[in-house]
């Protein structure tokens, strides 16, 4: 599977970031903070993840989690604000969707949670709101 082209100076790593980079990217991108303990337990269970690096520093990431065939969830899409506006988020999504197309049965249900304006990005990949037929729901267990 060929990964999407990146702007000059950026490079792909086909793996989720390490724990420190994961926590840093979530924090600077404005995502809900997570604990190192949770990241250490969860990141190894990633089905497929990508990290974008610039000069050896992780500046973008995204992961696919789930059972691998029936239901997948796209999670942790984040780009360092200093590197936004260069198409990196779109490249992360394209890489994740290409992996799904190449490796997962056609009937897989893929979902994600779109925060704010991110819905416009996800719509470019065919994602649509599920309301009013369904509504997303969540609960935090032992929040940090």
CSV table of N, CA, C and O in Angstrom, one decimal, residues 52-108:
chain,number,residue,atom,x,y,z
A,52,UNK,N,3.4,11.1,11.4
A,52,UNK,CA,4.1,11.9,10.5
A,52,UNK,C,5.2,12.6,11.3
A,52,UNK,O,4.9,13.2,12.4
A,53,UNK,N,6.4,12.6,10.8
A,53,UNK,CA,7.5,13.2,11.5
A,53,UNK,C,8.2,14.3,10.6
A,53,UNK,O,8.1,14.2,9.4
A,54,UNK,N,8.7,15.3,11.3
A,54,UNK,CA,9.5,16.3,10.7
A,54,UNK,C,10.8,16.5,11.5
A,54,UNK,O,10.7,16.8,12.7
A,55,UNK,N,11.9,16.3,10.9
A,55,UNK,CA,13.2,16.4,11.6
A,55,UNK,C,13.2,15.5,12.9
A,55,UNK,O,13.7,15.9,13.9
A,56,UNK,N,12.6,14.3,12.7
A,56,UNK,CA,12.6,13.3,13.8
A,56,UNK,C,11.6,13.6,14.9
A,56,UNK,O,11.5,12.8,15.8
A,57,UNK,N,10.8,14.6,14.8
A,57,UNK,CA,9.7,14.9,15.8
A,57,UNK,C,8.4,14.5,15.2
A,57,UNK,O,8.0,14.9,14.1
A,58,UNK,N,7.6,13.8,16.0
A,58,UNK,CA,6.2,13.5,15.6
A,58,UNK,C,5.4,14.7,15.6
A,58,UNK,O,5.3,15.5,16.6
A,59,UNK,N,4.8,15.0,14.4
A,59,UNK,CA,3.9,16.2,14.3
A,59,UNK,C,2.5,15.9,13.9
A,59,UNK,O,1.7,16.8,13.8
A,60,UNK,N,2.2,14.6,13.6
A,60,UNK,CA,0.9,14.2,13.3
A,60,UNK,C,0.7,12.7,13.5
A,60,UNK,O,1.7,12.0,13.6
A,61,UNK,N,-0.6,12.3,13.8
A,61,UNK,CA,-0.8,10.9,14.1
A,61,UNK,C,-2.3,10.5,13.8
A,61,UNK,O,-3.1,11.4,13.7
A,62,UNK,N,-2.5,9.2,13.7
A,62,UNK,CA,-3.8,8.7,13.6
A,62,UNK,C,-3.8,7.2,13.8
A,62,UNK,O,-2.8,6.6,13.5
A,63,UNK,N,-4.9,6.6,14.4
A,63,UNK,CA,-4.9,5.2,14.6
A,63,UNK,C,-6.2,4.6,14.2
A,63,UNK,O,-7.3,5.3,14.2
A,64,UNK,N,-6.2,3.3,13.9
A,64,UNK,CA,-7.4,2.5,13.8
A,64,UNK,C,-7.4,1.5,14.9
A,64,UNK,O,-6.4,0.8,15.2
A,65,UNK,N,-8.5,1.4,15.6
A,65,UNK,CA,-8.7,0.4,16.7
A,65,UNK,C,-10.0,-0.4,16.4
A,65,UNK,O,-10.8,0.1,15.6
A,66,UNK,N,-10.2,-1.5,17.0
A,66,UNK,CA,-11.4,-2.3,16.8
A,66,UNK,C,-11.1,-3.8,16.7
A,66,UNK,O,-10.0,-4.2,17.2
A,67,UNK,N,-12.0,-4.5,16.1
A,67,UNK,CA,-11.9,-6.0,16.1
A,67,UNK,C,-11.2,-6.4,14.8
A,67,UNK,O,-11.0,-7.6,14.6
A,68,UNK,N,-11.0,-5.5,13.9
A,68,UNK,CA,-10.2,-5.9,12.6
A,68,UNK,C,-11.1,-6.3,11.5
A,68,UNK,O,-10.6,-6.5,10.4
A,69,UNK,N,-12.4,-6.5,11.7
A,69,UNK,CA,-13.2,-7.0,10.5
A,69,UNK,C,-14.6,-6.5,10.6
A,69,UNK,O,-15.2,-6.1,9.5
A,70,UNK,N,-15.3,-6.5,11.7
A,70,UNK,CA,-16.7,-6.1,11.8
A,70,UNK,C,-16.8,-4.6,12.1
A,70,UNK,O,-17.7,-3.9,11.6
A,71,UNK,N,-16.0,-4.1,13.0
A,71,UNK,CA,-16.2,-2.7,13.5
A,71,UNK,C,-14.8,-2.1,13.8
A,71,UNK,O,-14.0,-2.7,14.4
A,72,UNK,N,-14.6,-1.0,13.2
A,72,UNK,CA,-13.3,-0.2,13.4
A,72,UNK,C,-13.7,1.2,13.8
A,72,UNK,O,-14.7,1.8,13.4
A,73,UNK,N,-12.8,1.8,14.6
A,73,UNK,CA,-12.9,3.1,15.1
A,73,UNK,C,-11.7,3.9,14.7
A,73,UNK,O,-10.6,3.4,15.0
A,74,UNK,N,-11.8,5.0,14.1
A,74,UNK,CA,-10.7,5.9,13.8
A,74,UNK,C,-10.5,6.8,15.0
A,74,UNK,O,-11.5,7.5,15.4
A,75,UNK,N,-9.3,6.9,15.5
A,75,UNK,CA,-9.1,7.6,16.8
A,75,UNK,C,-7.8,8.4,16.7
A,75,UNK,O,-6.9,8.1,15.9
A,76,UNK,N,-7.7,9.4,17.6
A,76,UNK,CA,-6.4,10.1,17.8
A,76,UNK,C,-5.9,10.8,16.6
A,76,UNK,O,-4.6,10.9,16.4
A,77,UNK,N,-6.7,11.3,15.8
A,77,UNK,CA,-6.2,12.1,14.7
A,77,UNK,C,-5.8,13.5,15.3
A,77,UNK,O,-6.6,14.2,15.8
A,78,UNK,N,-4.5,13.8,15.2
A,78,UNK,CA,-4.0,15.0,15.7
A,78,UNK,C,-2.8,15.5,14.9
A,78,UNK,O,-2.0,14.7,14.4
A,79,UNK,N,-2.7,16.8,14.7
A,79,UNK,CA,-1.6,17.4,14.0
A,79,UNK,C,-1.2,18.6,14.9
A,79,UNK,O,-2.0,19.4,15.4
A,80,UNK,N,0.1,18.7,15.1
A,80,UNK,CA,0.7,19.8,15.8
A,80,UNK,C,0.3,21.1,15.2
A,80,UNK,O,0.4,21.3,14.0
A,81,UNK,N,-0.3,22.1,16.0
A,81,UNK,CA,-0.8,23.3,15.4
A,81,UNK,C,0.3,24.1,14.6
A,81,UNK,O,-0.1,24.8,13.6
A,82,UNK,N,1.5,23.9,14.9
A,82,UNK,CA,2.6,24.6,14.1
A,82,UNK,C,2.7,24.0,12.7
A,82,UNK,O,3.4,24.5,11.9
A,83,UNK,N,2.1,22.8,12.5
A,83,UNK,CA,2.2,22.2,11.2
A,83,UNK,C,0.9,22.0,10.5
A,83,UNK,O,0.8,21.3,9.5
A,84,UNK,N,-0.2,22.6,11.0
A,84,UNK,CA,-1.5,22.5,10.4
A,84,UNK,C,-1.6,23.4,9.2
A,84,UNK,O,-0.7,24.3,9.0
A,85,UNK,N,-2.5,23.1,8.4
A,85,UNK,CA,-2.7,23.9,7.1
A,85,UNK,C,-1.9,23.4,6.0
A,85,UNK,O,-1.8,24.1,5.0
A,86,UNK,N,-1.2,22.3,6.1
A,86,UNK,CA,-0.3,21.7,5.1
A,86,UNK,C,-0.9,20.4,4.5
A,86,UNK,O,-0.2,19.7,3.8
A,87,UNK,N,-2.1,20.0,4.9
A,87,UNK,CA,-2.7,18.8,4.4
A,87,UNK,C,-2.3,17.6,5.2
A,87,UNK,O,-2.6,16.4,4.7
A,88,UNK,N,-1.7,17.7,6.3
A,88,UNK,CA,-1.2,16.5,7.1
A,88,UNK,C,-2.4,15.7,7.7
A,88,UNK,O,-2.3,14.5,7.6
A,89,UNK,N,-3.4,16.4,8.2
A,89,UNK,CA,-4.6,15.7,8.7
A,89,UNK,C,-5.2,14.9,7.6
A,89,UNK,O,-5.6,13.7,7.8
A,90,UNK,N,-5.4,15.5,6.4
A,90,UNK,CA,-6.0,14.8,5.3
A,90,UNK,C,-5.1,13.6,4.9
A,90,UNK,O,-5.6,12.5,4.5
A,91,UNK,N,-3.8,13.8,4.9
A,91,UNK,CA,-2.9,12.7,4.6
A,91,UNK,C,-3.0,11.5,5.6
A,91,UNK,O,-3.0,10.3,5.2
A,92,UNK,N,-3.2,11.8,6.9
A,92,UNK,CA,-3.3,10.8,7.9
A,92,UNK,C,-4.6,10.0,7.6
A,92,UNK,O,-4.7,8.8,7.6
A,93,UNK,N,-5.7,10.8,7.4
A,93,UNK,CA,-7.0,10.1,7.1
A,93,UNK,C,-6.9,9.2,5.8
A,93,UNK,O,-7.4,8.1,5.8
A,94,UNK,N,-6.2,9.8,4.8
A,94,UNK,CA,-6.1,9.0,3.5
A,94,UNK,C,-5.3,7.7,3.8
A,94,UNK,O,-5.7,6.7,3.2
A,95,UNK,N,-4.3,7.8,4.6
A,95,UNK,CA,-3.5,6.6,4.9
A,95,UNK,C,-4.3,5.6,5.6
A,95,UNK,O,-4.3,4.4,5.3
A,96,UNK,N,-5.1,6.0,6.6
A,96,UNK,CA,-5.9,5.1,7.4
A,96,UNK,C,-7.0,4.4,6.5
A,96,UNK,O,-7.2,3.2,6.6
A,97,UNK,N,-7.6,5.2,5.7
A,97,UNK,CA,-8.7,4.7,4.8
A,97,UNK,C,-8.1,3.8,3.8
A,97,UNK,O,-8.8,2.8,3.4
A,98,UNK,N,-6.9,4.1,3.3
A,98,UNK,CA,-6.3,3.2,2.3
A,98,UNK,C,-6.0,1.8,2.9
A,98,UNK,O,-6.1,0.8,2.3
A,99,UNK,N,-5.5,1.8,4.2
A,99,UNK,CA,-5.2,0.6,4.9
A,99,UNK,C,-6.5,-0.2,5.1
A,99,UNK,O,-6.5,-1.4,4.8
A,100,UNK,N,-7.6,0.4,5.4
A,100,UNK,CA,-8.9,-0.3,5.6
A,100,UNK,C,-9.3,-0.9,4.3
A,100,UNK,O,-9.7,-2.0,4.2
A,101,UNK,N,-9.2,-0.1,3.2
A,101,UNK,CA,-9.6,-0.6,1.9
A,101,UNK,C,-8.8,-1.8,1.4
A,101,UNK,O,-9.3,-2.7,0.8
A,102,UNK,N,-7.5,-1.8,1.8
A,102,UNK,CA,-6.6,-2.9,1.3
A,102,UNK,C,-6.7,-4.1,2.2
A,102,UNK,O,-6.3,-5.2,1.8
A,103,UNK,N,-7.1,-4.0,3.5
A,103,UNK,CA,-6.9,-5.1,4.4
A,103,UNK,C,-8.1,-5.6,5.2
A,103,UNK,O,-8.1,-6.5,5.9
A,104,UNK,N,-9.3,-4.9,5.0
A,104,UNK,CA,-10.4,-5.2,5.8
A,104,UNK,C,-11.6,-5.6,4.9
A,104,UNK,O,-11.8,-5.0,3.8
A,105,UNK,N,-12.5,-6.5,5.4
A,105,UNK,CA,-13.6,-6.9,4.5
A,105,UNK,C,-14.5,-5.7,4.2
A,105,UNK,O,-14.6,-4.8,5.0
A,106,UNK,N,-15.2,-5.8,3.1
A,106,UNK,CA,-16.0,-4.7,2.6
A,106,UNK,C,-17.1,-4.3,3.6
A,106,UNK,O,-17.5,-3.1,3.6
A,107,UNK,N,-17.6,-5.2,4.3
A,107,UNK,CA,-18.8,-4.9,5.2
A,107,UNK,C,-18.4,-4.3,6.5
A,107,UNK,O,-19.2,-4.1,7.4
A,108,UNK,N,-17.2,-3.9,6.7
A,108,UNK,CA,-16.8,-3.3,8.0
A,108,UNK,C,-17.5,-2.0,8.3
A,108,UNK,O,-17.7,-1.2,7.4
